[in-house]
Tab-separated table of C-alpha atoms and ligand atoms in Angstrom:
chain	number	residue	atom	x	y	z
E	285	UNK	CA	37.386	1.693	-8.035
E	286	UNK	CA	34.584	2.739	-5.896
E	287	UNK	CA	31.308	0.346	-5.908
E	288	UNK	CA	28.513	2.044	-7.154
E	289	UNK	CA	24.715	1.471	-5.358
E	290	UNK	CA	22.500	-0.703	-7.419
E	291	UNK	CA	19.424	1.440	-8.979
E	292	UNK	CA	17.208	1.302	-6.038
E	293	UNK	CA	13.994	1.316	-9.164
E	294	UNK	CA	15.177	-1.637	-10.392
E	295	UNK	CA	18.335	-3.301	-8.792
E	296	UNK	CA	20.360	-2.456	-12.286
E	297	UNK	CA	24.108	-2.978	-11.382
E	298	UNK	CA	25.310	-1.049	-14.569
E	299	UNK	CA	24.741	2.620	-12.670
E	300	UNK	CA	26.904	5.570	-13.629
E	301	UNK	CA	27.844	8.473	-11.951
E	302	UNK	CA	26.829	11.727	-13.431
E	303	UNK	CA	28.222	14.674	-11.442
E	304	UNK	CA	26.587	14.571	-8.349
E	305	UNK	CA	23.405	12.109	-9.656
E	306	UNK	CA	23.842	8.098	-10.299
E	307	UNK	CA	22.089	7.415	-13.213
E	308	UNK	CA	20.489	3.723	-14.136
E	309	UNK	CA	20.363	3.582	-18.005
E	310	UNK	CA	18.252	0.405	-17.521
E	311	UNK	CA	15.342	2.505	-16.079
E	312	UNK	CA	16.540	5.927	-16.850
E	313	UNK	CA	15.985	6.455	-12.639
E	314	UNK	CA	18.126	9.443	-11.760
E	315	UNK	CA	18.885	10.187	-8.153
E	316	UNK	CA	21.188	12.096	-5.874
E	317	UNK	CA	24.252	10.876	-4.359
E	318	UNK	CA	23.500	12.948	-1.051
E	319	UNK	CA	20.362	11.028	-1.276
E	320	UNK	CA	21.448	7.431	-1.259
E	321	UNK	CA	22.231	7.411	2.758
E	322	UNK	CA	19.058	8.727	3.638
E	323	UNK	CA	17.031	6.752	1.562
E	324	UNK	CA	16.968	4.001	4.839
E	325	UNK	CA	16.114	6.979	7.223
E	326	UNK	CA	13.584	8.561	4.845
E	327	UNK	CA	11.449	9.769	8.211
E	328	UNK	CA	7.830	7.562	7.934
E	329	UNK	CA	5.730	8.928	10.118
E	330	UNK	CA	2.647	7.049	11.161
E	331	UNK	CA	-0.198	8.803	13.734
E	332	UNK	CA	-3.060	6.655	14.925
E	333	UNK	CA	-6.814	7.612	14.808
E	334	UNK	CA	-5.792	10.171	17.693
E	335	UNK	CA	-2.901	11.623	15.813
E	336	UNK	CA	-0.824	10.096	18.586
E	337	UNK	CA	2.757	9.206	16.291
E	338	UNK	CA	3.324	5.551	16.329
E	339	UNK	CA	6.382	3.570	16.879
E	340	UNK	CA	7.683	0.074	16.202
E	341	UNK	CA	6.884	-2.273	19.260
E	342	UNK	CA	4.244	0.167	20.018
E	343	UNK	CA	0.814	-1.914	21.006
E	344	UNK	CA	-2.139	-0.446	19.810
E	345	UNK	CA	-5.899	-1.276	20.469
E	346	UNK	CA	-8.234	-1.835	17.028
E	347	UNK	CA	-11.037	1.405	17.239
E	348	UNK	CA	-13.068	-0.339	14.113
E	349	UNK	CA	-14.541	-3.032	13.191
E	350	UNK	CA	-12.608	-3.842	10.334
E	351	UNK	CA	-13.503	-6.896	7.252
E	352	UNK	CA	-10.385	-8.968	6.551
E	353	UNK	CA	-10.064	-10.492	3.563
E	354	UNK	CA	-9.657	-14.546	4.095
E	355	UNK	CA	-11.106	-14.339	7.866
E	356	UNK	CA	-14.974	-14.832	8.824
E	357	UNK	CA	-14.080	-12.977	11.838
E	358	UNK	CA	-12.731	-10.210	10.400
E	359	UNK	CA	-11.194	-7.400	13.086
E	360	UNK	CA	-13.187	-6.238	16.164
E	361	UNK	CA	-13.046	-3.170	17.718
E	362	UNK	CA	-11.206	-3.123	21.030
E	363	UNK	CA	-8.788	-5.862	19.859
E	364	UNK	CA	-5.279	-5.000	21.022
E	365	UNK	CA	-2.205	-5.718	18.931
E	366	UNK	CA	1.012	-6.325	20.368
E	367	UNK	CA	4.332	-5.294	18.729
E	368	UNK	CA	3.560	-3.328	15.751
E	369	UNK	CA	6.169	-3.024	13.017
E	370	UNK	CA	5.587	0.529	10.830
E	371	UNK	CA	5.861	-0.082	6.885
E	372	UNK	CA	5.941	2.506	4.290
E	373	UNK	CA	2.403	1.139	2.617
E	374	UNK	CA	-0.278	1.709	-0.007
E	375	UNK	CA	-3.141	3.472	1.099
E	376	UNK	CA	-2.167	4.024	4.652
E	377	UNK	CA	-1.522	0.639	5.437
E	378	UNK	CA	1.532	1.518	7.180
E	379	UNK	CA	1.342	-0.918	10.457
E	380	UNK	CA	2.632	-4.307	10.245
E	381	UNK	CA	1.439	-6.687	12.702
E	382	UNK	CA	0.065	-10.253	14.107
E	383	UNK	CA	-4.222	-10.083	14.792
E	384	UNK	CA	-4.851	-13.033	17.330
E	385	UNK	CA	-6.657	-15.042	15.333
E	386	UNK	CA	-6.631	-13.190	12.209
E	387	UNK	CA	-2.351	-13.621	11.446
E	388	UNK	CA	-0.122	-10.750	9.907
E	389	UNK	CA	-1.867	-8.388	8.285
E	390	UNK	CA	-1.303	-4.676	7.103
E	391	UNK	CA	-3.786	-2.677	8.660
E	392	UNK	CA	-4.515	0.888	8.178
E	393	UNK	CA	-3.176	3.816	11.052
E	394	UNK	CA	-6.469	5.600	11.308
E	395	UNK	CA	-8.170	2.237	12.235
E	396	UNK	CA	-6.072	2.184	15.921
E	397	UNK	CA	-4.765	3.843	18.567
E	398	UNK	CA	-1.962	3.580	20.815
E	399	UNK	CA	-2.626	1.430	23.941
E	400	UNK	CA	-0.990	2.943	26.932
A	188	ZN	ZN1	17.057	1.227	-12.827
């Protein structure tokens, strides 16, 4: 028998297919089969404070002063981040990356644009 995909809501392994949905009855999360090999591709798309569209690996050059939690320093404008990673996160905070001096943090996409 065909393996079915966990519930991607909450990693139930009792899913059921329903013509062309899965079905979780743990969560009552419905969604479509068609759906389930996109879900990895679902197209994030992240522009900087220039509306420039960001990529992973792409460095990018802080354009605010920005207050981090945990750091006296906080963020200054004109810092330049190597390597950003994009993330699908709250409130904008879609870029993933290492602040000299600061560590990994999520910042926000308006708050940079892309170095060239
Ligand atoms: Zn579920």
């Amino acid at each position: 028998m065909e393996q079915l995909p966990n519930c991607p809501k909450c990693n139930s392994e009792y899913t059921y297919e329903d013509g062309s949905l899965f079905i979780c009855p743990e969560c009552a999360h419905e969604w479509s089969k068609d759906a389930v090999e996109e879900v990895e591709e679902d197209v994030l798309v992240v522009k900087d404070a220039n509306g420039t569209v960001l990529a992973d690996g792409d460095d990018v050059t802080v354009v605010k002063d920005l207050k981090v939690k945990g750091s006296s320093s906080g963020i200054k404008v004109g810092t330049k981040i190597k390597g950003i990673r994009l993330v699908d996160g709250n409130d904008d905070h879609n870029i993933d990356c290492k602040v000299p001096g600061v560590g990994a943090i999520k910042l926000k996409q308006e708050f940079v644009k892309k170095s060239s």
